[in-house]
PDB file of C-alpha atoms in Angstrom:
ATOM      1  CA  MET A   1      32.703 -22.337  -4.382  1.00 48.00           C
ATOM      2  CA  ASN A   2      35.473 -21.822  -6.885  1.00 51.00           C
ATOM      3  CA  HIS A   3      38.931 -20.252  -7.044  1.00 54.00           C
ATOM      4  CA  HIS A   4      37.439 -16.767  -7.191  1.00 54.00           C
ATOM      5  CA  ALA A   5      35.689 -17.151  -3.862  1.00 54.00           C
ATOM      6  CA  ASP A   6      38.508 -15.866  -1.675  1.00 63.00           C
ATOM      7  CA  GLN A   7      38.776 -12.724  -3.802  1.00 89.00           C
ATOM      8  CA  PHE A   8      35.052 -11.980  -3.601  1.00 95.00           C
ATOM      9  CA  ARG A   9      33.436  -9.697  -1.076  1.00 97.00           C
ATOM     10  CA  ILE A  10      30.233  -7.701  -0.630  1.00 98.00           C
ATOM     11  CA  LYS A  11      30.003  -4.356   1.101  1.00 97.00           C
ATOM     12  CA  VAL A  12      27.267  -1.859   1.939  1.00 98.00           C
ATOM     13  CA  ALA A  13      27.530   1.163  -0.368  1.00 98.00           C
ATOM     14  CA  GLU A  14      28.464   4.566   1.046  1.00 98.00           C
ATOM     15  CA  SER A  15      28.058   8.038  -0.413  1.00 97.00           C
ATOM     16  CA  GLY A  16      31.565   7.846  -1.922  1.00 98.00           C
ATOM     17  CA  ASP A  17      30.295   4.985  -4.101  1.00 98.00           C
ATOM     18  CA  ILE A  18      27.719   7.113  -5.916  1.00 97.00           C
ATOM     19  CA  PRO A  19      29.635   7.270  -9.252  1.00 97.00           C
ATOM     20  CA  THR A  20      30.007   3.465  -9.187  1.00 97.00           C
ATOM     21  CA  ILE A  21      26.299   2.986  -8.409  1.00 97.00           C
ATOM     22  CA  LEU A  22      25.280   5.359 -11.193  1.00 97.00           C
ATOM     23  CA  ALA A  23      27.483   3.508 -13.687  1.00 96.00           C
ATOM     24  CA  PHE A  24      25.810   0.193 -12.742  1.00 97.00           C
ATOM     25  CA  ILE A  25      22.317   1.689 -13.049  1.00 96.00           C
ATOM     26  CA  HIS A  26      23.173   2.701 -16.620  1.00 96.00           C
ATOM     27  CA  LYS A  27      24.642  -0.735 -17.392  1.00 95.00           C
ATOM     28  CA  LEU A  28      21.544  -2.460 -16.034  1.00 94.00           C
ATOM     29  CA  ALA A  29      19.230  -0.200 -18.054  1.00 95.00           C
ATOM     30  CA  GLU A  30      21.217  -0.994 -21.183  1.00 94.00           C
ATOM     31  CA  TYR A  31      20.877  -4.725 -20.501  1.00 91.00           C
ATOM     32  CA  GLU A  32      17.130  -4.317 -19.904  1.00 89.00           C
ATOM     33  CA  ARG A  33      16.818  -2.232 -23.111  1.00 91.00           C
ATOM     34  CA  LEU A  34      15.360   0.599 -21.019  1.00 91.00           C
ATOM     35  CA  SER A  35      18.144   3.189 -21.262  1.00 94.00           C
ATOM     36  CA  ASP A  36      15.681   5.882 -22.393  1.00 94.00           C
ATOM     37  CA  GLN A  37      13.975   5.639 -18.971  1.00 92.00           C
ATOM     38  CA  VAL A  38      17.073   6.498 -16.916  1.00 94.00           C
ATOM     39  CA  LYS A  39      16.747  10.035 -15.531  1.00 91.00           C
ATOM     40  CA  ILE A  40      18.790   9.724 -12.336  1.00 94.00           C
ATOM     41  CA  THR A  41      21.650  12.069 -11.358  1.00 95.00           C
ATOM     42  CA  GLU A  42      24.390  11.830  -8.722  1.00 96.00           C
ATOM     43  CA  ASN A  43      22.610  14.461  -6.618  1.00 96.00           C
ATOM     44  CA  GLN A  44      19.361  12.500  -6.645  1.00 96.00           C
ATOM     45  CA  LEU A  45      21.211   9.328  -5.663  1.00 97.00           C
ATOM     46  CA  PHE A  46      22.796  11.158  -2.757  1.00 97.00           C
ATOM     47  CA  GLU A  47      19.505  12.597  -1.564  1.00 97.00           C
ATOM     48  CA  THR A  48      17.413   9.418  -1.914  1.00 97.00           C
ATOM     49  CA  LEU A  49      19.994   6.897  -0.644  1.00 98.00           C
ATOM     50  CA  PHE A  50      22.049   8.905   1.856  1.00 98.00           C
ATOM     51  CA  GLY A  51      19.827  11.875   2.772  1.00 96.00           C
ATOM     52  CA  PRO A  52      17.728  12.333   5.935  1.00 95.00           C
ATOM     53  CA  ARG A  53      15.001   9.993   4.590  1.00 94.00           C
ATOM     54  CA  PRO A  54      16.683   7.112   2.713  1.00 96.00           C
ATOM     55  CA  PHE A  55      14.313   5.251   0.385  1.00 97.00           C
ATOM     56  CA  ALA A  56      16.585   2.344  -0.517  1.00 98.00           C
ATOM     57  CA  GLU A  57      19.893   0.628   0.289  1.00 98.00           C
ATOM     58  CA  VAL A  58      22.655  -0.546  -2.027  1.00 98.00           C
ATOM     59  CA  ILE A  59      25.266  -3.293  -1.793  1.00 98.00           C
ATOM     60  CA  LEU A  60      28.301  -3.630  -4.043  1.00 98.00           C
ATOM     61  CA  ALA A  61      30.170  -6.801  -5.018  1.00 98.00           C
ATOM     62  CA  PHE A  62      33.936  -6.818  -5.536  1.00 97.00           C
ATOM     63  CA  GLU A  63      36.353  -9.282  -7.111  1.00 96.00           C
ATOM     64  CA  ALA A  64      39.984  -8.615  -6.273  1.00 93.00           C
ATOM     65  CA  GLY A  65      39.202  -4.971  -5.510  1.00 92.00           C
ATOM     66  CA  ALA A  66      37.187  -4.239  -8.678  1.00 95.00           C
ATOM     67  CA  CYS A  67      33.453  -3.627  -8.414  1.00 96.00           C
ATOM     68  CA  VAL A  68      31.670  -6.301 -10.458  1.00 97.00           C
ATOM     69  CA  GLY A  69      28.040  -6.006  -9.374  1.00 97.00           C
ATOM     70  CA  PHE A  70      25.430  -4.114  -7.415  1.00 98.00           C
ATOM     71  CA  ALA A  71      22.013  -4.597  -5.872  1.00 98.00           C
ATOM     72  CA  CYS A  72      19.466  -2.028  -4.683  1.00 98.00           C
ATOM     73  CA  PHE A  73      16.661  -2.925  -2.256  1.00 98.00           C
ATOM     74  CA  PHE A  74      14.102  -1.473   0.145  1.00 98.00           C
ATOM     75  CA  HIS A  75      11.506  -2.795   2.553  1.00 98.00           C
ATOM     76  CA  ASN A  76       7.975  -3.441   1.443  1.00 98.00           C
ATOM     77  CA  TYR A  77       5.207  -4.615   3.792  1.00 98.00           C
ATOM     78  CA  SER A  78       2.640  -7.394   3.972  1.00 96.00           C
ATOM     79  CA  THR A  79      -0.565  -6.652   5.894  1.00 95.00           C
ATOM     80  CA  PHE A  80      -1.404 -10.355   5.835  1.00 94.00           C
ATOM     81  CA  LYS A  81       1.880 -11.242   7.533  1.00 95.00           C
ATOM     82  CA  GLY A  82       2.152  -8.079   9.638  1.00 95.00           C
ATOM     83  CA  ARG A  83       5.832  -8.059   8.724  1.00 96.00           C
ATOM     84  CA  PRO A  84       8.122  -6.211   6.334  1.00 98.00           C
ATOM     85  CA  GLY A  85       9.558  -7.853   3.256  1.00 98.00           C
ATOM     86  CA  LEU A  86      12.777  -7.231   1.388  1.00 98.00           C
ATOM     87  CA  TYR A  87      12.119  -5.978  -2.136  1.00 98.00           C
ATOM     88  CA  LEU A  88      14.998  -6.248  -4.554  1.00 98.00           C
ATOM     89  CA  GLU A  89      14.654  -3.372  -7.017  1.00 97.00           C
ATOM     90  CA  ASP A  90      17.812  -4.131  -9.023  1.00 96.00           C
ATOM     91  CA  ILE A  91      20.502  -6.763  -9.156  1.00 96.00           C
ATOM     92  CA  PHE A  92      23.218  -6.761 -11.786  1.00 96.00           C
ATOM     93  CA  VAL A  93      26.540  -8.488 -12.375  1.00 96.00           C
ATOM     94  CA  ASP A  94      28.890  -7.186 -15.055  1.00 95.00           C
ATOM     95  CA  PRO A  95      28.526  -9.502 -18.088  1.00 93.00           C
ATOM     96  CA  GLU A  96      32.264 -10.332 -18.114  1.00 94.00           C
ATOM     97  CA  HIS A  97      31.996 -11.604 -14.532  1.00 95.00           C
ATOM     98  CA  ARG A  98      28.945 -13.837 -14.943  1.00 92.00           C
ATOM     99  CA  GLY A  99      28.959 -17.562 -14.377  1.00 92.00           C
ATOM    100  CA  LYS A 100      30.977 -17.316 -11.155  1.00 94.00           C
ATOM    101  CA  GLY A 101      27.969 -17.375  -8.821  1.00 93.00           C
ATOM    102  CA  TYR A 102      28.318 -13.735  -7.807  1.00 95.00           C
ATOM    103  CA  GLY A 103      24.632 -12.955  -8.396  1.00 94.00           C
ATOM    104  CA  LYS A 104      23.684 -15.870  -6.161  1.00 94.00           C
ATOM    105  CA  GLN A 105      26.141 -14.674  -3.507  1.00 96.00           C
ATOM    106  CA  MET A 106      24.444 -11.278  -3.514  1.00 97.00           C
ATOM    107  CA  LEU A 107      21.045 -12.959  -3.254  1.00 97.00           C
ATOM    108  CA  ARG A 108      22.357 -15.044  -0.336  1.00 97.00           C
ATOM    109  CA  TYR A 109      23.661 -11.905   1.397  1.00 98.00           C
ATOM    110  CA  LEU A 110      20.247 -10.265   1.000  1.00 98.00           C
ATOM    111  CA  ALA A 111      18.389 -13.384   2.173  1.00 98.00           C
ATOM    112  CA  ASN A 112      20.506 -13.273   5.339  1.00 98.00           C
ATOM    113  CA  LEU A 113      19.682  -9.609   5.843  1.00 98.00           C
ATOM    114  CA  ALA A 114      15.977 -10.336   5.281  1.00 98.00           C
ATOM    115  CA  VAL A 115      16.010 -13.070   7.924  1.00 98.00           C
ATOM    116  CA  GLU A 116      17.950 -10.868  10.387  1.00 97.00           C
ATOM    117  CA  ARG A 117      15.429  -8.064   9.909  1.00 96.00           C
ATOM    118  CA  ASN A 118      12.440 -10.372  10.472  1.00 96.00           C
ATOM    119  CA  CYS A 119      11.202 -10.088   6.889  1.00 97.00           C
ATOM    120  CA  ALA A 120       8.481 -12.512   5.819  1.00 96.00           C
ATOM    121  CA  ARG A 121       9.852 -12.789   2.297  1.00 98.00           C
ATOM    122  CA  MET A 122      11.999 -11.460  -0.525  1.00 98.00           C
ATOM    123  CA  GLU A 123      10.430 -10.281  -3.764  1.00 98.00           C
ATOM    124  CA  TRP A 124      11.582  -8.825  -7.066  1.00 98.00           C
ATOM    125  CA  ALA A 125      10.312  -8.359 -10.613  1.00 97.00           C
ATOM    126  CA  VAL A 126      11.891  -9.864 -13.703  1.00 96.00           C
ATOM    127  CA  LEU A 127      11.356  -9.043 -17.377  1.00 94.00           C
ATOM    128  CA  ASN A 128       9.525 -11.981 -18.953  1.00 95.00           C
ATOM    129  CA  TRP A 129      12.178 -12.455 -21.687  1.00 95.00           C
ATOM    130  CA  ASN A 130      15.060 -12.679 -19.204  1.00 94.00           C
ATOM    131  CA  GLN A 131      15.208 -16.479 -19.113  1.00 95.00           C
ATOM    132  CA  PRO A 132      18.744 -16.783 -17.614  1.00 92.00           C
ATOM    133  CA  ALA A 133      17.584 -14.771 -14.586  1.00 93.00           C
ATOM    134  CA  ILE A 134      14.291 -16.675 -14.333  1.00 96.00           C
ATOM    135  CA  ASP A 135      16.235 -19.964 -14.307  1.00 95.00           C
ATOM    136  CA  VAL A 136      18.338 -18.758 -11.353  1.00 93.00           C
ATOM    137  CA  TYR A 137      15.266 -17.540  -9.452  1.00 96.00           C
ATOM    138  CA  ARG A 138      13.409 -20.830  -9.933  1.00 97.00           C
ATOM    139  CA  ALA A 139      16.499 -22.790  -8.910  1.00 96.00           C
ATOM    140  CA  ILE A 140      16.625 -21.071  -5.509  1.00 96.00           C
ATOM    141  CA  GLY A 141      12.921 -21.811  -4.935  1.00 97.00           C
ATOM    142  CA  ALA A 142      11.342 -18.438  -5.799  1.00 98.00           C
ATOM    143  CA  LYS A 143       7.801 -18.634  -7.169  1.00 98.00           C
ATOM    144  CA  PRO A 144       6.322 -16.418  -9.910  1.00 98.00           C
ATOM    145  CA  MET A 145       3.262 -14.497  -8.710  1.00 97.00           C
ATOM    146  CA  ASP A 146       1.449 -15.228 -11.975  1.00 95.00           C
ATOM    147  CA  GLU A 147      -2.018 -14.479 -10.616  1.00 95.00           C
ATOM    148  CA  TRP A 148      -1.141 -10.825  -9.938  1.00 95.00           C
ATOM    149  CA  THR A 149      -0.486  -7.913 -12.303  1.00 96.00           C
ATOM    150  CA  VAL A 150       1.207  -4.703 -11.209  1.00 97.00           C
ATOM    151  CA  PHE A 151      -0.445  -1.482 -12.379  1.00 98.00           C
ATOM    152  CA  ARG A 152       1.518   1.765 -12.667  1.00 98.00           C
ATOM    153  CA  LEU A 153       0.174   5.329 -12.689  1.00 98.00           C
ATOM    154  CA  GLN A 154       2.611   8.076 -13.602  1.00 98.00           C
ATOM    155  CA  GLY A 155       3.197  11.350 -15.426  1.00 97.00           C
ATOM    156  CA  ASP A 156       0.135  13.336 -16.501  1.00 97.00           C
ATOM    157  CA  LYS A 157      -2.227  10.580 -15.374  1.00 98.00           C
ATOM    158  CA  LEU A 158      -0.886  10.770 -11.817  1.00 98.00           C
ATOM    159  CA  LEU A 159      -1.221  14.570 -11.834  1.00 98.00           C
ATOM    160  CA  ASP A 160      -4.750  14.280 -13.286  1.00 97.00           C
ATOM    161  CA  LEU A 161      -5.864  11.967 -10.494  1.00 97.00           C
ATOM    162  CA  ALA A 162      -4.242  14.224  -7.913  1.00 97.00           C
ATOM    163  CA  GLY A 163      -6.177  17.144  -9.423  1.00 93.00           C
ATOM    164  CA  LYS A 164      -2.988  19.109 -10.076  1.00 84.00           C
TER     165      LYS A 164
ATOM    166  CA  MET B   1     -19.698  14.050  -6.638  1.00 48.00           C
ATOM    167  CA  ASN B   2     -22.963  12.830  -5.164  1.00 51.00           C
ATOM    168  CA  HIS B   3     -25.100  13.375  -2.074  1.00 53.00           C
ATOM    169  CA  HIS B   4     -22.733  11.293   0.062  1.00 53.00           C
ATOM    170  CA  ALA B   5     -19.791  13.549  -0.644  1.00 55.00           C
ATOM    171  CA  ASP B   6     -20.322  15.931   2.237  1.00 63.00           C
ATOM    172  CA  GLN B   7     -20.465  13.042   4.703  1.00 89.00           C
ATOM    173  CA  PHE B   8     -17.238  11.510   3.394  1.00 95.00           C
ATOM    174  CA  ARG B   9     -13.790  12.100   4.823  1.00 97.00           C
ATOM    175  CA  ILE B  10     -10.375  10.458   4.887  1.00 98.00           C
ATOM    176  CA  LYS B  11      -7.988  10.485   7.829  1.00 97.00           C
ATOM    177  CA  VAL B  12      -4.530   9.152   8.584  1.00 98.00           C
ATOM    178  CA  ALA B  13      -4.795   6.123  10.900  1.00 98.00           C
ATOM    179  CA  GLU B  14      -3.446   6.322  14.466  1.00 98.00           C
ATOM    180  CA  SER B  15      -2.576   3.569  16.898  1.00 97.00           C
ATOM    181  CA  GLY B  16      -6.101   3.735  18.377  1.00 97.00           C
ATOM    182  CA  ASP B  17      -7.395   2.563  14.984  1.00 98.00           C
ATOM    183  CA  ILE B  18      -5.585  -0.788  15.119  1.00 97.00           C
ATOM    184  CA  PRO B  19      -8.736  -2.896  15.750  1.00 97.00           C
ATOM    185  CA  THR B  20     -10.435  -1.189  12.777  1.00 97.00           C
ATOM    186  CA  ILE B  21      -7.405  -1.773  10.541  1.00 97.00           C
ATOM    187  CA  LEU B  22      -7.212  -5.421  11.564  1.00 97.00           C
ATOM    188  CA  ALA B  23     -10.903  -5.920  10.797  1.00 96.00           C
ATOM    189  CA  PHE B  24     -10.404  -4.477   7.302  1.00 97.00           C
ATOM    190  CA  ILE B  25      -7.353  -6.645   6.647  1.00 96.00           C
ATOM    191  CA  HIS B  26      -9.502  -9.694   7.390  1.00 96.00           C
ATOM    192  CA  LYS B  27     -12.350  -8.432   5.180  1.00 95.00           C
ATOM    193  CA  LEU B  28      -9.933  -7.805   2.313  1.00 94.00           C
ATOM    194  CA  ALA B  29      -8.389 -11.266   2.660  1.00 94.00           C
ATOM    195  CA  GLU B  30     -11.855 -12.811   2.570  1.00 94.00           C
ATOM    196  CA  TYR B  31     -12.679 -10.882  -0.622  1.00 91.00           C
ATOM    197  CA  GLU B  32      -9.365 -11.981  -2.183  1.00 89.00           C
ATOM    198  CA  ARG B  33     -10.012 -15.624  -1.098  1.00 91.00           C
ATOM    199  CA  LEU B  34      -6.724 -15.533   0.801  1.00 91.00           C
ATOM    200  CA  SER B  35      -7.962 -15.696   4.414  1.00 94.00           C
ATOM    201  CA  ASP B  36      -5.675 -18.647   5.175  1.00 94.00           C
ATOM    202  CA  GLN B  37      -2.673 -16.359   4.608  1.00 92.00           C
ATOM    203  CA  VAL B  38      -3.599 -13.806   7.290  1.00 94.00           C
ATOM    204  CA  LYS B  39      -1.263 -14.168  10.268  1.00 91.00           C
ATOM    205  CA  ILE B  40      -1.224 -10.606  11.588  1.00 94.00           C
ATOM    206  CA  THR B  41      -1.966  -9.609  15.199  1.00 95.00           C
ATOM    207  CA  GLU B  42      -2.749  -6.265  16.867  1.00 96.00           C
ATOM    208  CA  ASN B  43       0.729  -6.242  18.425  1.00 96.00           C
ATOM    209  CA  GLN B  44       2.400  -6.730  15.062  1.00 96.00           C
ATOM    210  CA  LEU B  45       0.330  -3.945  13.549  1.00 97.00           C
ATOM    211  CA  PHE B  46       1.358  -1.648  16.376  1.00 97.00           C
ATOM    212  CA  GLU B  47       5.031  -2.477  15.999  1.00 97.00           C
ATOM    213  CA  THR B  48       5.209  -2.313  12.205  1.00 97.00           C
ATOM    214  CA  LEU B  49       2.967   0.741  11.642  1.00 97.00           C
ATOM    215  CA  PHE B  50       3.500   2.824  14.799  1.00 97.00           C
ATOM    216  CA  GLY B  51       6.808   1.569  16.232  1.00 96.00           C
ATOM    217  CA  PRO B  52      10.254   3.191  15.974  1.00 95.00           C
ATOM    218  CA  ARG B  53      10.725   1.972  12.371  1.00 94.00           C
ATOM    219  CA  PRO B  54       7.349   2.177  10.588  1.00 96.00           C
ATOM    220  CA  PHE B  55       7.176   0.063   7.425  1.00 97.00           C
ATOM    221  CA  ALA B  56       3.856   1.341   6.063  1.00 98.00           C
ATOM    222  CA  GLU B  57       1.144   3.962   6.517  1.00 98.00           C
ATOM    223  CA  VAL B  58      -2.638   3.549   6.639  1.00 98.00           C
ATOM    224  CA  ILE B  59      -5.532   5.842   5.755  1.00 98.00           C
ATOM    225  CA  LEU B  60      -9.150   5.255   6.752  1.00 98.00           C
ATOM    226  CA  ALA B  61     -12.302   6.420   4.938  1.00 98.00           C
ATOM    227  CA  PHE B  62     -15.448   7.423   6.843  1.00 97.00           C
ATOM    228  CA  GLU B  63     -19.029   8.010   5.814  1.00 96.00           C
ATOM    229  CA  ALA B  64     -21.090   9.852   8.402  1.00 93.00           C
ATOM    230  CA  GLY B  65     -18.709   8.747  11.162  1.00 92.00           C
ATOM    231  CA  ALA B  66     -18.571   5.041  10.223  1.00 95.00           C
ATOM    232  CA  CYS B  67     -15.367   3.579   8.806  1.00 96.00           C
ATOM    233  CA  VAL B  68     -16.130   2.240   5.313  1.00 97.00           C
ATOM    234  CA  GLY B  69     -12.691   1.652   3.814  1.00 97.00           C
ATOM    235  CA  PHE B  70      -8.948   1.536   4.304  1.00 98.00           C
ATOM    236  CA  ALA B  71      -5.726   1.720   2.336  1.00 98.00           C
ATOM    237  CA  CYS B  72      -2.193   0.713   3.302  1.00 98.00           C
ATOM    238  CA  PHE B  73       0.867   2.017   1.439  1.00 98.00           C
ATOM    239  CA  PHE B  74       4.631   2.467   1.661  1.00 98.00           C
ATOM    240  CA  HIS B  75       7.364   4.013  -0.443  1.00 98.00           C
ATOM    241  CA  ASN B  76       9.199   1.985  -3.022  1.00 98.00           C
ATOM    242  CA  TYR B  77      12.085   3.311  -5.130  1.00 98.00           C
ATOM    243  CA  SER B  78      13.069   3.605  -8.771  1.00 96.00           C
ATOM    244  CA  THR B  79      16.787   3.664  -9.554  1.00 95.00           C
ATOM    245  CA  PHE B  80      15.971   4.755 -13.113  1.00 94.00           C
ATOM    246  CA  LYS B  81      14.055   7.805 -11.855  1.00 95.00           C
ATOM    247  CA  GLY B  82      16.163   8.406  -8.731  1.00 95.00           C
ATOM    248  CA  ARG B  83      12.909   9.055  -6.896  1.00 96.00           C
ATOM    249  CA  PRO B  84      10.621   7.202  -4.508  1.00 98.00           C
ATOM    250  CA  GLY B  85       7.262   5.839  -5.586  1.00 98.00           C
ATOM    251  CA  LEU B  86       4.084   5.258  -3.647  1.00 98.00           C
ATOM    252  CA  TYR B  87       3.202   1.562  -3.509  1.00 98.00           C
ATOM    253  CA  LEU B  88      -0.356   0.774  -2.568  1.00 98.00           C
ATOM    254  CA  GLU B  89      -0.296  -2.553  -0.735  1.00 97.00           C
ATOM    255  CA  ASP B  90      -4.045  -2.728   0.018  1.00 96.00           C
ATOM    256  CA  ILE B  91      -7.142  -0.746  -0.787  1.00 96.00           C
ATOM    257  CA  PHE B  92     -10.593  -1.902   0.263  1.00 96.00           C
ATOM    258  CA  VAL B  93     -14.081  -0.423   0.488  1.00 96.00           C
ATOM    259  CA  ASP B  94     -16.773  -2.284   2.394  1.00 95.00           C
ATOM    260  CA  PRO B  95     -18.997  -4.030  -0.193  1.00 93.00           C
ATOM    261  CA  GLU B  96     -22.154  -2.309   1.077  1.00 94.00           C
ATOM    262  CA  HIS B  97     -20.560   1.077   0.433  1.00 95.00           C
ATOM    263  CA  ARG B  98     -19.319   0.485  -3.097  1.00 92.00           C
ATOM    264  CA  GLY B  99     -20.467   2.432  -6.140  1.00 92.00           C
ATOM    265  CA  LYS B 100     -20.177   5.765  -4.358  1.00 94.00           C
ATOM    266  CA  GLY B 101     -16.702   6.617  -5.640  1.00 93.00           C
ATOM    267  CA  TYR B 102     -15.020   6.119  -2.262  1.00 95.00           C
ATOM    268  CA  GLY B 103     -12.255   3.918  -3.657  1.00 94.00           C
ATOM    269  CA  LYS B 104     -11.463   6.564  -6.235  1.00 94.00           C
ATOM    270  CA  GLN B 105     -11.465   9.260  -3.543  1.00 96.00           C
ATOM    271  CA  MET B 106      -8.873   7.254  -1.598  1.00 97.00           C
ATOM    272  CA  LEU B 107      -6.803   6.835  -4.780  1.00 97.00           C
ATOM    273  CA  ARG B 108      -7.080  10.601  -5.382  1.00 97.00           C
ATOM    274  CA  TYR B 109      -5.933  11.297  -1.794  1.00 98.00           C
ATOM    275  CA  LEU B 110      -2.925   9.019  -2.285  1.00 98.00           C
ATOM    276  CA  ALA B 111      -2.093  10.522  -5.701  1.00 98.00           C
ATOM    277  CA  ASN B 112      -1.989  13.927  -4.010  1.00 98.00           C
ATOM    278  CA  LEU B 113       0.293  12.571  -1.317  1.00 98.00           C
ATOM    279  CA  ALA B 114       2.540  10.966  -3.960  1.00 98.00           C
ATOM    280  CA  VAL B 115       2.890  14.279  -5.816  1.00 98.00           C
ATOM    281  CA  GLU B 116       3.544  16.206  -2.575  1.00 97.00           C
ATOM    282  CA  ARG B 117       6.275  13.717  -1.637  1.00 96.00           C
ATOM    283  CA  ASN B 118       7.970  13.957  -5.062  1.00 96.00           C
ATOM    284  CA  CYS B 119       7.110  10.384  -6.028  1.00 97.00           C
ATOM    285  CA  ALA B 120       7.678   9.418  -9.652  1.00 96.00           C
ATOM    286  CA  ARG B 121       4.659   7.111  -9.696  1.00 98.00           C
ATOM    287  CA  MET B 122       2.035   5.056  -7.894  1.00 98.00           C
ATOM    288  CA  GLU B 123       1.964   1.278  -8.234  1.00 98.00           C
ATOM    289  CA  TRP B 124      -0.118  -1.598  -6.906  1.00 98.00           C
ATOM    290  CA  ALA B 125      -0.844  -5.245  -7.728  1.00 97.00           C
ATOM    291  CA  VAL B 126      -4.263  -6.615  -8.609  1.00 96.00           C
ATOM    292  CA  LEU B 127      -5.473 -10.198  -8.792  1.00 94.00           C
ATOM    293  CA  ASN B 128      -6.052 -11.062 -12.441  1.00 95.00           C
ATOM    294  CA  TRP B 129      -9.681 -12.135 -11.847  1.00 95.00           C
ATOM    295  CA  ASN B 130     -10.642  -8.878 -10.128  1.00 94.00           C
ATOM    296  CA  GLN B 131     -12.175  -7.233 -13.214  1.00 95.00           C
ATOM    297  CA  PRO B 132     -14.156  -4.514 -11.366  1.00 92.00           C
ATOM    298  CA  ALA B 133     -10.918  -3.241  -9.828  1.00 93.00           C
ATOM    299  CA  ILE B 134      -9.012  -3.532 -13.130  1.00 96.00           C
ATOM    300  CA  ASP B 135     -11.719  -1.446 -14.852  1.00 95.00           C
ATOM    301  CA  VAL B 136     -11.289   1.319 -12.274  1.00 93.00           C
ATOM    302  CA  TYR B 137      -7.481   1.255 -12.589  1.00 96.00           C
ATOM    303  CA  ARG B 138      -7.594   1.460 -16.397  1.00 97.00           C
ATOM    304  CA  ALA B 139     -10.148   4.280 -16.246  1.00 96.00           C
ATOM    305  CA  ILE B 140      -7.764   6.476 -14.229  1.00 96.00           C
ATOM    306  CA  GLY B 141      -4.965   5.820 -16.704  1.00 97.00           C
ATOM    307  CA  ALA B 142      -2.934   3.161 -14.869  1.00 98.00           C
ATOM    308  CA  LYS B 143      -1.053   0.729 -17.129  1.00 98.00           C
ATOM    309  CA  PRO B 144      -0.549  -3.002 -16.475  1.00 98.00           C
ATOM    310  CA  MET B 145       3.154  -3.921 -16.301  1.00 97.00           C
ATOM    311  CA  ASP B 146       2.518  -7.050 -18.380  1.00 94.00           C
ATOM    312  CA  GLU B 147       6.140  -7.533 -19.385  1.00 95.00           C
ATOM    313  CA  TRP B 148       7.237  -8.081 -15.774  1.00 95.00           C
ATOM    314  CA  THR B 149       6.607 -10.963 -13.357  1.00 96.00           C
ATOM    315  CA  VAL B 150       7.119 -10.685  -9.612  1.00 97.00           C
ATOM    316  CA  PHE B 151       9.004 -13.573  -7.978  1.00 98.00           C
ATOM    317  CA  ARG B 152       8.617 -14.338  -4.269  1.00 98.00           C
ATOM    318  CA  LEU B 153      10.985 -16.281  -2.020  1.00 98.00           C
ATOM    319  CA  GLN B 154       9.691 -17.200   1.429  1.00 98.00           C
ATOM    320  CA  GLY B 155       9.552 -19.795   4.200  1.00 97.00           C
ATOM    321  CA  ASP B 156      12.053 -22.656   4.052  1.00 97.00           C
ATOM    322  CA  LYS B 157      13.385 -21.522   0.670  1.00 98.00           C
ATOM    323  CA  LEU B 158      14.321 -18.121   2.083  1.00 98.00           C
ATOM    324  CA  LEU B 159      16.016 -19.762   5.073  1.00 98.00           C
ATOM    325  CA  ASP B 160      17.804 -22.226   2.756  1.00 97.00           C
ATOM    326  CA  LEU B 161      19.266 -19.403   0.665  1.00 97.00           C
ATOM    327  CA  ALA B 162      20.259 -17.526   3.801  1.00 97.00           C
ATOM    328  CA  GLY B 163      22.038 -20.703   4.978  1.00 93.00           C
ATOM    329  CA  LYS B 164      20.023 -20.793   8.233  1.00 83.00           C
TER     330      LYS B 164
END
């Protein structure tokens, strides 16, 4: 804990937060050097996060009323455990607000939610060059799933397989 | 296509299929040399697949009335795309029924479903030593996400972070 702690809070995002969420998605993509991949619009965010069939949930972190970070997550599933998991799709703290433990506070919030919802585990993917993040993840006891590789099928190849 | 094709069909699993699903989960774990990790029960399968908040869906493959394979999937989410994805948690064909293209037919069925549901992509994880599976995935145009590593937090470490 530090002197910022009493100014810090986390809240569940609502539809009014869509512009804030979109801004953080763009900031994260810039940090990950993947800006060319960002295709999302405010309408899509509304439909996929707050529509009749939400696919993910978002939390926002505030310091003294200003939004300084966000995280987006959904539930995955383990057949071996017979239980859901909490999959963290994105977590991002504004660079000028790093080093205050806010990322860890968001992770702690999500770990609590995972336990409350009977999740067997939390998982997330990290870019292999992102050593500062990897250091944090190892420090909290997360283990790299080095023996697995994720495959992705998209675009024309997905349509080809579907026979479209 | 081959002479088995007319005997082959895929159906969406129902709660009456739970014993079949459980048997396949155990067969898959044996193949993956991970049998010690299987903790699932019929009750858990019922609750997590067919309860008020389903976390995953299952399809079953039949040849001439006998169940020869299964796949379990759920929807993940891409903030960059603003669209869901289809994440394939498990896919398994009984060893004595391999080489007939049944795995690929299940993948094709799921690719169709992904397109129908406006998914941006399909993803799944493969064990790095499972070369026969990797060959199939590359042949259909799937790309390994080599620049990413998945981290997992579970057990005492998850509880520690949650402060429980």
